[in-house]
Structure formats: C-alpha cells, structure tokens
Amino acid sequence: MKINSAKFMRGIKGDNEILEDGIPQIAFIGRSNAGKSSLMNSLTGIKKLARTSNTPGRTQEMNVFLINDTHYFVDLPGYGFAKTKMKTLEKLSKLLFWYLFVSHHNQKIVLLIDANIGPTVDDIEMLNELETTGKEIVVVLNKIDKIKKSHCKHRLQKLGEQLEGHKLFPYSSKTKVGIEDLVDELLAGEAVDK
Ligand SMILES: Nc1nc2c(ncn2[C@@H]2O[C@H](COP(=O)(O)OP(=O)(O)OP(=O)(O)O)[C@@H](O)[C@H]2O)c(=O)[nH]1
Ligand SMILES: [Mg+2]
C-alpha cells in the first residue's frame, strides 16, 4: 500500500463534524517530542505537512489530514512534558482524554515511543489505559537511527520484552526504515468502531 496524497483539512480543539463523517481515523499519540508530527511528514513524503519542532509541546490542537481520500491522520498534542504552562497542559490533557477515552470515533491508535529512550512511565500508563478501550493499537518505536548499529539488536530485544503483546514497528522518520510495513499496517482494513 502507498500514500499517494495527503492534505491538511483542519485544526480542531474539540468535537467537530469532520470526526463524524465516517472516514476512519488513525490517531498519532505519544510523549511530546517523540516525533508524531515528523512521522506524519515522513510517511506522506511532505516535509512541512505537520509542524515539527525541537521544542516539546509544538502541537497544541488536533490536526486532521486526509490521506489517499480514504483515511484521516490525526496529529495530537503530546503528553508528559512538564514545562508546558499548567493551563495549557490542562487544556491539552482534557482534549487528549476526551478524544481517546470519551468520544466514540472510529480510531486506530498509533502510539509513538522514542526507541532511544524506551517507554516512560507515562507511555506505559497510556498504553494500559488504551488497552481498556479495545481500540486497535500500533506501537511505533521511533528514532531508531539514533541507536548505534551495534546496540540496535539488543535494544529492540529489550523493547520487545518491555512491550510484549503489542504490534511493534521500529521506524525512523529520518531514514524511513520500515516505512512499507508501517504504511501497510496503518492503511490496511478499517478500524473497528468502538
Ligand atoms: N533522529 C531523529 N529525530 C527525529 C525523528 N523523528 C522526529 N525527530 C526529531 O524530534 C523532534 C520532535 O519531533 P516532532 O515531530 O515535532 O515531535 P512531536 O511528537 O510531534 O512533538 P509535540 O508536537 O511537541 O508533541 C524534532 O526535532 C524532530 O526532528 C527520527 O526518527 N529520528
Ligand atoms: Mg507534534
């Protein structure tokens, strides 16, 4: 499967009719700075589709992109970044919580974990919470280009143990290693409405 087209539809801060039009949503979540927006750009091949930044906390609303006219990619604000202003943090967590755990939209969840750092306490908590929803979850082990070649096998083995029972996709937005498998996984079939 290939991504042939991608376009920004809109940025939203809560429920919106675009989420109810029946197009399956693939939602990207993860720690701030894990590389959610970069992943979207790398998968679509459009460098500036989603805004990325060295500074965590870049994405502050839900950005919806139409992919191949068949799916939405939903870029979400990250969690776990303590330096974000308290008020902003509260708003963002509310938005995330609502979208993932309250709204009943047709979603497949892509959880990004920085492979170089490994799953944080927040990542494991999020993963456990998401499991209770019964939604389909895909875990992307991002930034594997940052791991020394000689350490890579051992690192991936360890991540496999820590994240046992989940579909794991090692990836790098820089080198695009693993892109075919990941795109196939994301666009195959329809996410089940929960
Ligand atoms: N080396 C490397 N750097 C990456 C990769 N993916 C993302 N980055 C870098 O990580 C930083 C954060 O990337 P973003 O895509 O903005 O992260 P985000 O998860 O969207 O962050 P928030 O919007 O703050 O939640 C940027 O400096 C990216 O260039 C990767 O696969 N490899
Ligand atoms: Mg972002």
PDB file of C-alpha atoms and ligand atoms in Angstrom, residues 29-42 50-60 75-79 81 112 114 141-146 171-176, ligand 1:
ATOM      1  CA  ILE A  29      -0.144   9.881  20.162  1.00  0.00           C
ATOM      2  CA  GLY A  30       2.940   9.851  22.352  1.00  0.00           C
ATOM      3  CA  ARG A  31       5.215  11.870  24.570  1.00  0.00           C
ATOM      4  CA  SER A  32       5.943  15.423  23.457  1.00  0.00           C
ATOM      5  CA  ASN A  33       8.930  15.308  21.155  1.00  0.00           C
ATOM      6  CA  ALA A  34       8.536  11.570  20.397  1.00  0.00           C
ATOM      7  CA  GLY A  35       8.178  12.523  16.746  1.00  0.00           C
ATOM      8  CA  LYS A  36       4.448  12.299  15.941  1.00  0.00           C
ATOM      9  CA  SER A  37       4.388  15.220  13.516  1.00  0.00           C
ATOM     10  CA  SER A  38       7.679  14.133  11.927  1.00  0.00           C
ATOM     11  CA  LEU A  39       6.272  10.643  11.435  1.00  0.00           C
ATOM     12  CA  MET A  40       3.336  12.056   9.547  1.00  0.00           C
ATOM     13  CA  ASN A  41       5.599  14.100   7.305  1.00  0.00           C
ATOM     14  CA  SER A  42       7.892  11.187   6.677  1.00  0.00           C
ATOM     15  CA  ALA A  50       2.678  18.901  10.035  1.00  0.00           C
ATOM     16  CA  ARG A  51       4.687  21.378  12.084  1.00  0.00           C
ATOM     17  CA  THR A  52       7.609  19.857  13.946  1.00  0.00           C
ATOM     18  CA  SER A  53       9.990  21.347  16.450  1.00  0.00           C
ATOM     19  CA  ASN A  54      12.956  20.669  18.693  1.00  0.00           C
ATOM     20  CA  THR A  55      10.937  22.224  21.486  1.00  0.00           C
ATOM     21  CA  PRO A  56       8.450  19.788  23.033  1.00  0.00           C
ATOM     22  CA  GLY A  57       4.846  20.928  23.120  1.00  0.00           C
ATOM     23  CA  ARG A  58       4.733  22.092  19.492  1.00  0.00           C
ATOM     24  CA  THR A  59       1.371  20.605  18.518  1.00  0.00           C
ATOM     25  CA  GLN A  60      -1.396  22.214  20.563  1.00  0.00           C
ATOM     26  CA  ASP A  75      -1.862  14.568  14.814  1.00  0.00           C
ATOM     27  CA  LEU A  76      -2.353  15.047  18.541  1.00  0.00           C
ATOM     28  CA  PRO A  77      -0.589  17.113  21.197  1.00  0.00           C
ATOM     29  CA  GLY A  78       1.981  15.138  23.143  1.00  0.00           C
ATOM     30  CA  TYR A  79       1.849  14.246  26.816  1.00  0.00           C
ATOM     31  CA  PHE A  81       6.089  17.490  29.018  1.00  0.00           C
ATOM     32  CA  LEU A 112       4.979   6.503  19.348  1.00  0.00           C
ATOM     33  CA  ASP A 114      11.244   7.015  21.386  1.00  0.00           C
ATOM     34  CA  LEU A 141       9.497   2.535  18.045  1.00  0.00           C
ATOM     35  CA  ASN A 142      10.683   5.804  16.568  1.00  0.00           C
ATOM     36  CA  LYS A 143      14.120   7.369  16.093  1.00  0.00           C
ATOM     37  CA  ILE A 144      15.948   4.062  15.691  1.00  0.00           C
ATOM     38  CA  ASP A 145      18.514   5.948  13.613  1.00  0.00           C
ATOM     39  CA  LYS A 146      19.742   7.358  16.926  1.00  0.00           C
ATOM     40  CA  TYR A 171      10.975   3.178  12.481  1.00  0.00           C
ATOM     41  CA  SER A 172      12.992   6.265  11.734  1.00  0.00           C
ATOM     42  CA  SER A 173      11.463   9.411  10.306  1.00  0.00           C
ATOM     43  CA  LYS A 174      14.951  10.328   9.176  1.00  0.00           C
ATOM     44  CA  THR A 175      15.913   7.220   7.222  1.00  0.00           C
ATOM     45  CA  LYS A 176      12.358   5.905   6.652  1.00  0.00           C
TER      46      LYS A 176
HETATM   47  N1  LIG B   1      16.943  11.473  14.686  1.00  0.00           N
HETATM   48  C1  LIG B   1      15.618  11.524  14.610  1.00  0.00           C
HETATM   49  N2  LIG B   1      14.963  12.634  15.012  1.00  0.00           N
HETATM   50  C2  LIG B   1      13.617  12.649  14.925  1.00  0.00           C
HETATM   51  C3  LIG B   1      12.873  11.546  14.409  1.00  0.00           C
HETATM   52  N3  LIG B   1      11.556  11.865  14.478  1.00  0.00           N
HETATM   53  C4  LIG B   1      11.491  13.115  14.996  1.00  0.00           C
HETATM   54  N4  LIG B   1      12.711  13.599  15.267  1.00  0.00           N
HETATM   55  C5  LIG B   1      13.042  14.915  15.860  1.00  0.00           C
HETATM   56  O1  LIG B   1      12.394  15.005  17.122  1.00  0.00           O
HETATM   57  C6  LIG B   1      11.939  16.341  17.375  1.00  0.00           C
HETATM   58  C7  LIG B   1      10.469  16.342  17.714  1.00  0.00           C
HETATM   59  O2  LIG B   1       9.723  15.968  16.591  1.00  0.00           O
HETATM   60  P1  LIG B   1       8.159  16.319  16.440  1.00  0.00           P
HETATM   61  O3  LIG B   1       7.698  15.531  15.245  1.00  0.00           O
HETATM   62  O4  LIG B   1       7.929  17.775  16.455  1.00  0.00           O
HETATM   63  O5  LIG B   1       7.598  15.670  17.794  1.00  0.00           O
HETATM   64  P2  LIG B   1       6.087  15.606  18.310  1.00  0.00           P
HETATM   65  O6  LIG B   1       5.916  14.255  18.918  1.00  0.00           O
HETATM   66  O7  LIG B   1       5.137  15.971  17.240  1.00  0.00           O
HETATM   67  O8  LIG B   1       6.111  16.704  19.478  1.00  0.00           O
HETATM   68  P3  LIG B   1       4.873  17.574  20.094  1.00  0.00           P
HETATM   69  O9  LIG B   1       4.118  18.188  18.964  1.00  0.00           O
HETATM   70  O10 LIG B   1       5.575  18.551  20.959  1.00  0.00           O
HETATM   71  O11 LIG B   1       4.042  16.616  20.891  1.00  0.00           O
HETATM   72  C8  LIG B   1      12.286  17.142  16.120  1.00  0.00           C
HETATM   73  O12 LIG B   1      13.491  17.831  16.346  1.00  0.00           O
HETATM   74  C9  LIG B   1      12.457  16.061  15.043  1.00  0.00           C
HETATM   75  O13 LIG B   1      13.348  16.454  14.015  1.00  0.00           O
HETATM   76  C10 LIG B   1      13.603  10.386  13.977  1.00  0.00           C
HETATM   77  O14 LIG B   1      13.072   9.356  13.538  1.00  0.00           O
HETATM   78  N5  LIG B   1      14.965  10.446  14.098  1.00  0.00           N
END
